[in-house]
Short mmCIF file of C-alpha atoms and ligand atoms in Angstrom, two decimals:
data_model
loop_
_atom_site.label_atom_id
_atom_site.label_comp_id
_atom_site.label_asym_id
_atom_site.label_seq_id
_atom_site.Cartn_x
_atom_site.Cartn_y
_atom_site.Cartn_z
CA MET B 1 -17.53 14.92 15.21
CA ASN B 2 -18.46 16.76 12.22
CA ASN B 3 -21.67 18.49 11.18
CA PHE B 4 -22.90 15.39 9.27
CA THR B 5 -22.47 13.34 11.79
CA GLU B 6 -24.08 15.84 14.34
CA GLU B 7 -27.10 15.65 12.11
CA GLN B 8 -27.42 12.16 11.72
CA TYR B 9 -27.81 12.04 15.79
CA LYS B 10 -29.94 14.34 15.48
CA TYR B 11 -31.96 11.98 13.03
CA ILE B 12 -31.34 9.23 15.58
CA GLU B 13 -33.14 10.70 18.37
CA LYS B 14 -35.80 11.60 16.34
CA ILE B 15 -36.71 8.22 15.60
CA LYS B 16 -36.00 7.47 19.40
CA THR B 17 -38.93 9.50 20.13
CA ILE B 18 -41.03 7.88 17.41
CA THR B 19 -40.29 3.92 18.45
CA SER B 20 -40.30 4.85 21.78
CA GLU B 21 -44.25 5.28 21.52
CA TYR B 22 -45.03 1.74 19.56
CA GLN B 23 -46.74 -0.70 21.85
CA THR B 24 -43.86 -3.26 21.34
CA ILE B 25 -40.07 -2.53 20.51
CA PRO B 26 -39.53 -2.77 16.89
CA LYS B 27 -37.48 -5.39 15.20
CA CYS B 28 -34.88 -5.17 12.70
CA CYS B 29 -33.17 -7.38 10.29
CA ILE B 30 -29.84 -6.89 7.83
CA VAL B 31 -28.96 -9.14 5.16
CA THR B 32 -25.90 -9.19 4.12
CA PHE B 33 -24.55 -10.69 0.42
CA GLY B 34 -21.35 -9.59 0.03
CA CYS B 35 -17.53 -9.10 0.81
CA GLN B 36 -15.78 -8.16 4.15
CA MET B 37 -16.43 -4.82 3.34
CA ASN B 38 -20.40 -4.90 3.11
CA ALA B 39 -20.50 -6.89 6.11
CA LYS B 40 -18.74 -4.08 7.63
CA ASP B 41 -20.89 -1.57 6.32
CA SER B 42 -23.82 -3.75 7.61
CA GLU B 43 -22.24 -3.57 11.50
CA LYS B 44 -22.40 0.11 10.93
CA LEU B 45 -26.19 0.11 9.85
CA LEU B 46 -26.97 -1.89 12.87
CA GLY B 47 -25.55 0.15 15.32
CA ILE B 48 -27.47 2.78 13.47
CA LEU B 49 -30.79 0.83 13.73
CA LEU B 50 -30.08 0.14 17.18
CA SER B 51 -29.34 3.56 18.55
CA CYS B 52 -32.93 4.51 16.60
CA GLY B 53 -35.03 1.96 19.57
CA TYR B 54 -34.64 -0.93 17.67
CA GLU B 55 -34.04 -4.41 18.37
CA GLU B 56 -32.14 -6.95 16.11
CA THR B 57 -34.00 -10.42 14.97
CA ASP B 58 -32.88 -12.59 11.76
CA ASP B 59 -36.23 -13.39 10.84
CA GLU B 60 -37.42 -11.15 8.23
CA GLU B 61 -40.66 -12.11 8.00
CA ILE B 62 -41.59 -10.66 11.24
CA ALA B 63 -39.25 -7.28 11.59
CA ASP B 64 -40.25 -4.35 10.93
CA ILE B 65 -37.48 -3.09 8.90
CA VAL B 66 -35.44 -5.32 6.67
CA ILE B 67 -32.55 -4.15 4.94
CA PHE B 68 -30.58 -6.12 1.89
CA ASN B 69 -26.80 -5.08 1.77
CA THR B 70 -26.10 -6.38 -1.77
CA CYS B 71 -22.94 -7.42 -3.57
CA THR B 72 -22.78 -7.64 -7.65
CA VAL B 73 -19.46 -8.79 -7.92
CA ARG B 74 -21.01 -11.69 -10.22
CA GLU B 75 -24.37 -12.34 -11.76
CA ASN B 76 -25.49 -14.58 -9.23
CA ALA B 77 -25.15 -12.21 -6.37
CA ASN B 78 -28.21 -10.45 -8.10
CA GLN B 79 -30.16 -13.62 -8.68
CA ARG B 80 -30.17 -13.99 -5.15
CA LEU B 81 -31.18 -10.40 -3.76
CA TYR B 82 -34.35 -10.85 -6.14
CA GLY B 83 -35.35 -14.51 -4.74
CA ARG B 84 -35.34 -12.91 -1.49
CA ILE B 85 -37.48 -9.96 -1.83
CA GLY B 86 -40.01 -11.88 -3.67
CA GLN B 87 -40.34 -14.10 -0.82
CA LEU B 88 -41.12 -10.97 1.46
CA LYS B 89 -43.70 -9.79 -0.57
CA ASN B 90 -46.64 -11.61 0.90
CA SER B 91 -45.14 -10.20 4.45
CA ALA B 92 -44.94 -6.81 3.10
CA MET B 93 -48.46 -6.41 1.75
CA LYS B 94 -50.11 -7.64 5.37
CA ASN B 95 -47.91 -5.25 7.17
CA LYS B 96 -48.10 -1.40 5.52
CA ASN B 97 -45.59 -0.55 7.41
CA LYS B 98 -42.97 -2.72 7.36
CA ILE B 99 -40.17 -1.27 5.65
CA ILE B 100 -37.84 -3.29 3.36
CA GLY B 101 -34.99 -1.56 2.31
CA ILE B 102 -31.82 -2.22 -0.26
CA CYS B 103 -28.65 -0.91 -0.67
CA GLY B 104 -25.09 -1.56 -1.08
CA CYS B 105 -23.35 -2.55 -4.42
CA MET B 106 -25.81 -3.55 -6.25
CA MET B 107 -27.82 0.09 -5.96
CA GLN B 108 -25.16 1.71 -7.70
CA GLU B 109 -26.17 0.55 -11.00
CA GLU B 110 -28.72 1.93 -12.31
CA ASP B 111 -30.88 -0.57 -14.34
CA GLU B 112 -30.73 -2.56 -11.22
CA VAL B 113 -32.68 0.65 -8.96
CA LEU B 114 -35.57 0.78 -12.09
CA ASN B 115 -36.06 -2.96 -12.24
CA ILE B 116 -36.59 -2.66 -8.40
CA LYS B 117 -38.94 0.39 -9.00
CA LYS B 118 -41.01 -1.76 -11.49
CA LYS B 119 -41.26 -5.23 -9.94
CA TYR B 120 -40.72 -4.57 -6.43
CA PRO B 121 -42.88 -1.51 -5.71
CA TYR B 122 -43.13 -2.33 -1.92
CA VAL B 123 -39.62 -1.46 -1.28
CA LYS B 124 -39.50 1.53 0.42
CA ILE B 125 -35.84 2.86 0.74
CA ILE B 126 -33.00 2.39 -1.41
CA PHE B 127 -29.82 3.90 -0.95
CA GLY B 128 -26.12 3.30 -2.02
CA THR B 129 -22.24 2.42 -0.86
CA TYR B 130 -21.92 6.15 -0.67
CA ASN B 131 -24.50 7.42 1.51
CA ILE B 132 -24.98 4.45 4.51
CA HIS B 133 -23.85 6.80 7.02
CA ALA B 134 -27.37 8.47 6.37
CA LEU B 135 -29.33 5.76 6.99
CA ALA B 136 -31.44 7.64 9.89
CA GLU B 137 -31.93 10.25 7.69
CA ILE B 138 -33.37 8.21 4.97
CA LEU B 139 -35.50 6.12 7.19
CA TYR B 140 -36.63 8.79 9.45
CA LYS B 141 -38.23 9.80 5.84
CA ALA B 142 -39.89 6.78 5.14
CA LEU B 143 -41.30 6.75 8.38
CA THR B 144 -42.85 10.31 8.57
CA THR B 145 -44.03 11.04 4.92
CA LYS B 146 -44.98 7.50 3.82
CA GLU B 147 -43.35 8.06 0.81
CA LYS B 148 -40.67 5.76 -0.71
CA VAL B 149 -37.12 7.42 -0.58
CA TYR B 150 -34.84 6.17 -3.21
CA GLU B 151 -31.48 7.61 -2.52
CA VAL B 152 -28.39 6.86 -4.59
CA LEU B 153 -25.43 9.10 -4.82
CA LYS B 154 -23.19 8.87 -7.86
CA GLU B 155 -20.38 10.16 -5.96
CA PRO B 156 -18.56 9.52 -2.38
CA ILE B 157 -19.20 12.08 0.38
CA ALA B 158 -16.33 12.56 2.70
CA ILE B 159 -15.07 10.00 5.21
CA VAL B 160 -17.81 9.87 7.70
CA GLU B 161 -16.41 8.54 11.16
CA ASP B 162 -17.92 8.41 15.05
CA LEU B 163 -21.25 6.78 14.05
CA PRO B 164 -22.75 3.90 15.94
CA ILE B 165 -21.32 0.75 15.20
CA GLU B 166 -22.56 -2.90 16.69
CA ASN B 167 -20.24 -5.49 15.99
CA LYS B 168 -21.45 -8.89 14.53
CA PHE B 169 -18.84 -10.90 16.77
CA LYS B 170 -17.41 -9.45 19.77
CA PHE B 171 -14.20 -10.63 20.01
CA LYS B 172 -12.62 -9.86 16.58
CA CYS B 173 -13.98 -7.23 13.53
CA GLY B 174 -13.16 -5.61 10.65
CA ILE B 175 -11.31 -2.23 9.93
CA ASN B 176 -11.98 -0.32 6.93
CA ILE B 177 -8.58 1.10 5.99
CA MET B 178 -9.60 2.64 2.90
CA TYR B 179 -12.19 2.80 0.51
CA GLY B 180 -12.71 2.18 -2.83
CA CYS B 181 -10.13 0.58 -5.87
CA ASN B 182 -8.18 2.44 -8.45
CA ASN B 183 -7.39 -0.86 -10.57
CA PHE B 184 -9.86 -1.23 -12.87
CA CYS B 185 -9.32 -5.02 -13.68
CA SER B 186 -11.03 -5.62 -16.81
CA TYR B 187 -13.59 -7.78 -15.54
CA CYS B 188 -14.36 -5.94 -12.10
CA ILE B 189 -17.29 -4.25 -11.41
CA VAL B 190 -15.97 -2.78 -7.53
CA PRO B 191 -14.33 0.50 -9.06
CA TYR B 192 -17.61 1.60 -10.59
CA VAL B 193 -19.62 0.80 -7.74
CA ARG B 194 -17.32 1.54 -4.73
CA GLY B 195 -15.88 5.03 -6.42
CA ARG B 196 -11.75 5.49 -6.59
CA GLU B 197 -9.53 5.04 -3.54
CA ARG B 198 -9.82 6.78 -0.31
CA SER B 199 -7.84 6.11 2.54
CA ARG B 200 -9.06 6.93 6.07
CA ASN B 201 -6.59 9.00 8.14
CA GLU B 202 -3.94 6.50 10.97
CA GLU B 203 -5.31 8.37 13.76
CA ASP B 204 -9.41 7.29 12.97
CA ILE B 205 -8.28 3.63 12.30
CA LEU B 206 -6.28 3.54 15.88
CA ASN B 207 -9.01 5.23 17.38
CA GLU B 208 -11.19 2.85 15.88
CA ILE B 209 -9.47 -0.11 16.88
CA LYS B 210 -8.00 0.78 20.42
CA PHE B 211 -12.26 1.83 20.83
CA HIS B 212 -13.02 -2.30 19.85
CA VAL B 213 -10.29 -3.56 21.85
CA LYS B 214 -11.44 -1.74 25.16
CA ASN B 215 -14.71 -3.53 23.96
CA GLY B 216 -13.18 -7.18 24.14
CA VAL B 217 -11.67 -7.45 20.42
CA LYS B 218 -8.51 -9.29 20.25
CA GLU B 219 -8.47 -9.95 16.57
CA ILE B 220 -8.68 -6.93 13.61
CA MET B 221 -9.07 -7.35 9.75
CA LEU B 222 -7.70 -4.76 8.17
CA LEU B 223 -10.19 -4.41 5.18
CA GLY B 224 -9.95 -2.55 2.08
CA GLN B 225 -9.62 -3.63 -1.77
CA ASN B 226 -6.02 -3.14 -1.93
CA VAL B 227 -4.69 -2.27 1.18
CA ASN B 228 -0.96 -2.36 -0.28
CA SER B 229 -2.12 1.11 -2.03
CA TYR B 230 -3.49 2.34 1.70
CA GLY B 231 -2.09 5.84 1.67
CA ASN B 232 -1.34 6.28 -2.18
CA ASP B 233 -3.70 9.21 -2.02
CA LYS B 234 -2.33 11.27 0.74
CA ASN B 235 -0.05 13.51 0.42
CA ASP B 236 2.61 12.17 2.48
CA GLU B 237 5.13 9.52 2.02
CA ASN B 238 5.26 7.98 5.53
CA ILE B 239 1.54 7.48 5.50
CA ASN B 240 1.75 3.68 3.80
CA PHE B 241 0.71 0.17 4.96
CA VAL B 242 3.53 -1.12 6.71
CA ASN B 243 3.86 2.16 8.66
CA LEU B 244 0.16 1.61 9.30
CA LEU B 245 0.79 -1.83 10.67
CA LYS B 246 3.81 -0.91 12.86
CA LYS B 247 1.58 1.34 14.65
CA VAL B 248 -1.50 -0.96 14.93
CA VAL B 249 0.32 -3.64 16.37
CA LYS B 250 1.52 -1.13 19.24
CA VAL B 251 -2.52 -1.43 20.26
CA GLU B 252 -1.83 -3.06 23.23
CA GLU B 253 -4.61 -6.17 24.30
CA LEU B 254 -4.65 -6.25 20.79
CA LYS B 255 -3.68 -9.91 19.81
CA ARG B 256 -4.11 -10.37 16.26
CA VAL B 257 -3.63 -8.45 13.08
CA ARG B 258 -5.02 -9.44 9.81
CA PHE B 259 -5.57 -7.62 6.46
CA MET B 260 -7.40 -8.28 3.04
CA THR B 261 -6.83 -7.73 0.38
CA SER B 262 -3.40 -7.93 -1.15
CA HIS B 263 -2.98 -7.19 -4.91
CA PRO B 264 0.43 -8.43 -6.36
CA LYS B 265 1.42 -5.96 -7.88
CA ASP B 266 1.97 -3.82 -4.83
CA PHE B 267 3.33 -6.33 -2.58
CA SER B 268 6.97 -4.82 -0.97
CA TYR B 269 9.57 -6.85 0.49
CA GLU B 270 9.50 -4.06 3.64
CA LEU B 271 5.71 -5.51 4.28
CA ILE B 272 6.92 -9.13 4.44
CA GLU B 273 9.55 -7.73 6.85
CA VAL B 274 6.92 -6.59 9.02
CA ILE B 275 5.04 -9.76 8.77
CA LYS B 276 7.79 -11.66 9.64
CA GLU B 277 9.05 -9.53 12.60
CA ASN B 278 5.27 -9.42 14.04
CA ASP B 279 4.26 -11.79 16.53
CA LYS B 280 0.55 -10.52 16.23
CA ILE B 281 0.43 -9.97 12.35
CA CYS B 282 -1.28 -13.30 11.38
CA LYS B 283 0.85 -15.13 9.11
CA HIS B 284 -1.59 -15.54 6.23
CA ILE B 285 -1.53 -13.46 2.94
CA HIS B 286 -4.86 -13.60 0.58
CA LEU B 287 -3.17 -12.66 -2.57
CA PRO B 288 -5.42 -13.42 -5.63
CA ILE B 289 -3.78 -14.60 -8.88
CA GLN B 290 -7.01 -14.38 -10.71
CA SER B 291 -4.67 -16.49 -13.56
CA GLY B 292 -1.67 -18.17 -14.26
CA SER B 293 -1.60 -17.43 -18.03
CA ASN B 294 0.40 -14.38 -18.88
CA ASP B 295 -2.00 -13.49 -21.62
CA ILE B 296 -4.96 -13.61 -18.96
CA LEU B 297 -3.09 -11.39 -16.68
CA LYS B 298 -2.44 -8.66 -19.21
CA SER B 299 -6.20 -8.97 -20.22
CA MET B 300 -7.35 -8.55 -16.84
CA ASN B 301 -4.75 -5.41 -16.15
CA ARG B 302 -3.26 -7.40 -13.05
CA LYS B 303 -0.05 -5.64 -14.22
CA TYR B 304 1.68 -9.03 -13.08
CA THR B 305 2.97 -11.84 -14.89
CA ARG B 306 2.95 -15.54 -13.33
CA GLU B 307 6.74 -15.16 -13.21
CA GLU B 308 6.63 -12.32 -11.11
CA TYR B 309 4.17 -13.88 -9.11
CA LEU B 310 5.95 -16.77 -8.53
CA GLU B 311 8.90 -14.80 -7.31
CA LEU B 312 7.02 -12.98 -4.54
CA VAL B 313 5.60 -16.50 -3.83
CA GLU B 314 9.25 -17.16 -3.03
CA LYS B 315 10.27 -14.57 -1.13
CA ILE B 316 7.24 -14.62 1.16
CA LYS B 317 7.88 -18.44 2.45
CA ASN B 318 11.21 -18.03 2.45
CA ASN B 319 10.79 -15.32 5.24
CA ILE B 320 7.57 -16.07 6.81
CA GLU B 321 7.52 -19.62 9.07
CA ASP B 322 4.33 -21.80 8.37
CA VAL B 323 2.83 -18.84 6.21
CA SER B 324 0.05 -19.49 4.35
CA ILE B 325 -1.27 -18.76 1.66
CA THR B 326 -4.72 -18.80 -0.08
CA THR B 327 -6.07 -16.74 -3.59
CA ASP B 328 -8.65 -16.24 -6.17
CA ILE B 329 -9.50 -17.52 -9.50
CA ILE B 330 -11.70 -16.97 -12.30
CA VAL B 331 -12.12 -18.92 -15.07
CA GLY B 332 -13.98 -18.67 -18.17
CA TYR B 333 -12.28 -15.21 -18.93
CA PRO B 334 -12.77 -14.02 -22.20
CA ASN B 335 -10.38 -15.78 -24.91
CA GLU B 336 -9.18 -18.17 -22.39
CA THR B 337 -7.56 -20.89 -24.17
CA GLU B 338 -7.39 -24.58 -22.92
CA ARG B 339 -3.38 -23.62 -22.40
CA ASP B 340 -4.17 -20.41 -20.63
CA PHE B 341 -6.37 -22.89 -18.11
CA GLU B 342 -3.42 -25.69 -18.03
CA ASP B 343 -1.33 -22.45 -17.06
CA THR B 344 -3.49 -21.81 -14.04
CA ILE B 345 -3.48 -25.47 -13.54
CA ASP B 346 0.67 -25.32 -13.23
CA ILE B 347 0.51 -22.12 -10.70
CA ILE B 348 -1.78 -23.82 -8.51
CA LYS B 349 0.35 -27.12 -8.38
CA LYS B 350 3.50 -25.09 -8.09
CA VAL B 351 2.23 -22.61 -5.50
CA GLU B 352 0.38 -25.32 -3.14
CA PHE B 353 -2.09 -22.70 -2.07
CA ASP B 354 -3.52 -23.20 0.90
CA SER B 355 -7.08 -22.33 0.10
CA VAL B 356 -8.17 -21.24 -3.37
CA PHE B 357 -11.78 -19.40 -3.61
CA THR B 358 -13.28 -20.59 -7.47
CA PHE B 359 -15.23 -18.31 -9.66
CA LYS B 360 -16.65 -18.81 -12.95
CA TYR B 361 -16.62 -15.66 -14.79
CA SER B 362 -19.55 -13.71 -14.61
CA LYS B 363 -20.18 -10.56 -16.95
CA ARG B 364 -20.43 -7.25 -15.66
CA THR B 365 -22.39 -4.23 -17.69
CA GLY B 366 -19.89 -1.55 -17.87
CA THR B 367 -16.58 -3.35 -17.57
CA LYS B 368 -14.17 -3.43 -20.26
CA ALA B 369 -14.21 -7.44 -20.61
CA ALA B 370 -17.75 -7.34 -20.78
CA GLU B 371 -17.44 -5.83 -24.45
CA MET B 372 -14.41 -8.21 -25.35
CA ALA B 373 -14.67 -10.46 -28.30
CA GLY B 374 -14.40 -14.45 -27.35
CA GLN B 375 -16.53 -14.70 -24.47
CA VAL B 376 -16.19 -18.62 -23.33
CA ASP B 377 -19.04 -21.05 -24.00
CA ASP B 378 -20.91 -21.97 -20.68
CA SER B 379 -20.17 -25.79 -21.11
CA VAL B 380 -16.50 -25.06 -21.78
CA VAL B 381 -16.33 -22.63 -18.41
CA THR B 382 -18.09 -25.13 -16.42
CA ASP B 383 -16.17 -28.05 -17.61
CA ARG B 384 -12.40 -26.54 -16.90
CA PHE B 385 -14.57 -24.79 -13.35
CA ASN B 386 -14.67 -28.73 -12.01
CA ARG B 387 -11.11 -29.72 -13.35
CA LEU B 388 -10.15 -27.03 -11.26
CA LEU B 389 -12.15 -28.08 -8.39
CA GLU B 390 -10.69 -31.12 -8.44
CA VAL B 391 -6.83 -29.92 -8.64
CA VAL B 392 -7.46 -27.67 -5.79
CA ASN B 393 -8.88 -30.03 -3.41
CA GLU B 394 -5.77 -32.12 -4.44
CA VAL B 395 -3.18 -29.66 -3.81
CA VAL B 396 -4.98 -28.16 -0.41
CA GLY B 397 -5.65 -31.50 1.03
CA SER B 398 -2.45 -32.71 0.25
CA LYS B 399 -0.50 -29.49 1.74
CA SER B 400 -2.99 -29.54 5.24
CA LYS B 401 -1.44 -32.56 5.77
CA LYS B 402 1.64 -30.98 7.15
CA TYR B 403 0.03 -29.31 9.89
CA ILE B 404 -0.88 -32.95 11.44
CA ASN B 405 0.53 -33.74 15.10
CA LYS B 406 1.58 -30.09 14.97
CA ILE B 407 0.53 -27.99 18.57
CA VAL B 408 -1.10 -24.18 16.96
CA GLU B 409 -2.56 -21.60 19.04
CA VAL B 410 -6.63 -21.01 17.72
CA LEU B 411 -8.72 -18.56 18.73
CA VAL B 412 -12.37 -20.05 19.27
CA GLU B 413 -15.03 -18.95 17.07
CA ASP B 414 -17.91 -20.51 17.40
CA ILE B 415 -19.93 -23.79 19.29
CA GLU B 416 -20.94 -26.33 16.03
CA ARG B 417 -23.41 -27.63 18.39
CA GLU B 418 -24.62 -30.83 16.58
CA LYS B 419 -21.08 -32.56 16.86
CA ASP B 420 -20.60 -31.24 20.20
CA MET B 421 -17.65 -29.24 19.34
CA LEU B 422 -15.77 -25.77 19.44
CA VAL B 423 -14.76 -24.11 15.87
CA SER B 424 -11.58 -22.17 16.27
CA ARG B 425 -9.00 -20.40 13.55
CA THR B 426 -4.90 -20.62 13.84
CA GLY B 427 -3.18 -17.71 13.04
CA ASN B 428 -2.53 -18.87 9.19
CA ASN B 429 -5.90 -19.31 8.90
CA TYR B 430 -6.86 -22.84 9.44
CA LEU B 431 -10.08 -23.98 10.71
CA VAL B 432 -9.78 -26.32 13.94
CA TYR B 433 -12.74 -28.34 15.42
CA PHE B 434 -12.00 -29.52 18.86
CA LYS B 435 -14.07 -30.51 21.85
CA SER B 436 -13.36 -28.99 25.37
CA ASN B 437 -14.84 -28.18 28.26
CA LYS B 438 -12.36 -25.47 29.46
CA TYR B 439 -12.54 -22.73 26.83
CA LYS B 440 -15.60 -20.70 25.11
CA ILE B 441 -15.92 -18.73 22.36
CA GLY B 442 -13.54 -15.69 22.42
CA ASP B 443 -10.29 -17.81 24.26
CA PHE B 444 -7.46 -18.61 22.97
CA ALA B 445 -6.39 -22.29 23.27
CA LYS B 446 -3.04 -24.38 22.30
CA VAL B 447 -4.33 -27.22 20.46
CA LYS B 448 -2.76 -30.32 18.87
CA ILE B 449 -4.09 -30.99 15.29
CA VAL B 450 -5.12 -34.34 14.99
CA LYS B 451 -6.44 -34.88 11.14
CA SER B 452 -7.38 -33.44 8.07
CA HIS B 453 -10.06 -33.02 6.48
CA GLY B 454 -8.81 -30.51 3.51
CA PHE B 455 -10.11 -27.48 4.27
CA TYR B 456 -10.54 -27.79 8.10
CA PHE B 457 -8.83 -29.67 11.31
CA THR B 458 -9.67 -31.94 13.82
CA GLY B 459 -8.14 -31.81 16.91
CA GLU B 460 -7.38 -32.09 20.66
CA GLU B 461 -6.69 -29.56 23.22
CA VAL B 462 -3.64 -29.70 25.12
N1 SAH R 501 -10.06 -6.47 -4.67
C1 SAH R 501 -9.92 -7.78 -4.04
C2 SAH R 501 -11.07 -8.82 -5.02
C3 SAH R 501 -12.08 -8.23 -4.95
S1 SAH R 501 -13.66 -8.86 -5.71
C4 SAH R 501 -8.64 -8.23 -5.43
O1 SAH R 501 -8.42 -7.66 -6.23
O2 SAH R 501 -8.01 -8.95 -5.20
C5 SAH R 501 -13.01 -10.86 -4.96
C6 SAH R 501 -12.58 -11.88 -6.05
O3 SAH R 501 -13.88 -11.88 -6.69
C7 SAH R 501 -11.92 -11.36 -7.31
O4 SAH R 501 -10.54 -11.58 -6.25
C8 SAH R 501 -12.19 -12.34 -8.57
O5 SAH R 501 -11.94 -13.33 -8.15
C9 SAH R 501 -13.87 -12.68 -8.28
N2 SAH R 501 -14.75 -11.37 -9.45
C10 SAH R 501 -14.44 -10.07 -9.57
N3 SAH R 501 -14.89 -10.18 -10.68
C11 SAH R 501 -15.08 -10.92 -11.49
C12 SAH R 501 -16.37 -11.57 -12.22
N4 SAH R 501 -16.61 -10.92 -13.09
N5 SAH R 501 -16.20 -12.39 -12.61
C13 SAH R 501 -15.91 -14.01 -11.41
N6 SAH R 501 -15.77 -13.30 -10.54
C14 SAH R 501 -15.29 -12.04 -10.17
FE1 SF4 R 502 -11.51 -5.80 -8.72
FE2 SF4 R 502 -9.28 -5.88 -9.56
FE3 SF4 R 502 -9.75 -3.87 -7.88
FE4 SF4 R 502 -9.80 -5.78 -6.59
S1 SF4 R 502 -8.07 -4.98 -7.16
S2 SF4 R 502 -11.29 -4.32 -6.60
S3 SF4 R 502 -10.37 -7.60 -8.84
S4 SF4 R 502 -10.83 -4.17 -10.46
FE1 F3S R 503 -17.69 -6.41 -1.50
FE2 F3S R 503 -19.73 -7.55 -3.89
FE3 F3S R 503 -19.12 -4.72 -3.51
S1 F3S R 503 -17.39 -8.01 -3.60
S2 F3S R 503 -17.08 -4.38 -2.75
S3 F3S R 503 -19.90 -6.57 -2.09
S4 F3S R 503 -19.74 -5.83 -5.23
#
């Protein structure tokens, strides 16, 4: 444990002394807006707050502390945040001790912090992506000085290990293998709010995995903006994603390993082989393509062509049986022509993706694309977006039919009470609903797929 971590434990102890004197156990609520990495950060925040003597609630109104963990990848994420803080005004006015905090990617943008300062004075704490580990210290200041604590760092501090963490699910969790991104895709804000790539030490990653597995976790997802460049910032060529995966699968009792996100430019043949040879590695690859047009890909700074992408997909499909490939698409990127858009439609049909996350281009201040002439008209974007959805539904629907009557192994994740069904997931990431009295959340089960509903299946226990 290093000095920073020790310091934070001291603050946790100090807050515990304060909260133990409250008449009732104080409640905390964490609201997550972002991606898996943000969700993982929220688990760290919750771990710290529980250690400080709080208990969790999902009711923002009654919570003594509410923390919004924000995302800024697209404009609508920002709008959602402002709506939610606005709704809390009354309860913040009524309860002067209530602490409303905001952290995460959006807080790395100065203009947003200024806006909050001006329009939402009842927000008491603000911190960014680089100091989420200092929550106890920040909260202690807020509790003891009654003043606002706004602390956003411009650069990352060292990678912090060994602080408390509380998993949202008992049976699965994400594991950060690296932070930040070096790719600077021209539309994307992430490198500006998460900094450059920093890989965690192998040993720390493996220890964390073993810790969670000991506590019942069966499936992990290795997380990074571009997991394929894991280790590039270390001075040791043996430290890379393929070697990491080989070590991770050796953790006994761990049943499934997923990872995300893979950048097509760095997806190696060695990686395909490791996936193919290890039963524990799920046969699902999220491989964002963003666009099917070479001109747009070039302008986006993605560093691959549609031909290279197709070639990679062929290699993956030829080597890994029943692999599912999913992707992200942006429509309406600056200067996207009808021809470019048709190239995107064409590649979706050619690849036959198992699922596609579709986004309308959103202009992010500070990125290269935001400065470009030729921003596409809203009505054109909406029209293309709708046409894209139709094609996606068609492709995904017909692709999924091939699984009908197959027997698959699933991990039960949830219960859908209304339908009285279990919700489960296959290794290649399809959702399967089925009825059962035998299985519970966290169990593996064998299920026969009966019907396809496009994005999910219904099945029967076998
Ligand atoms: N690191 C991952 C993606 C992180 S962001 C990768 O490279 O694939 C998740 C997705 O959000 C991206 O794949 C992209 O499709 C979308 N996205 C990012 N910036 C966007 C923007 N400005 N407008 C619309 N969609 C965007
Ligand atoms: Fe954004 Fe590109 Fe980095 Fe993904 S790889 S986080 S899209 S800059
Ligand atoms: Fe994730 Fe959104 Fe930040 S996608 S990295 S939470 S900007």
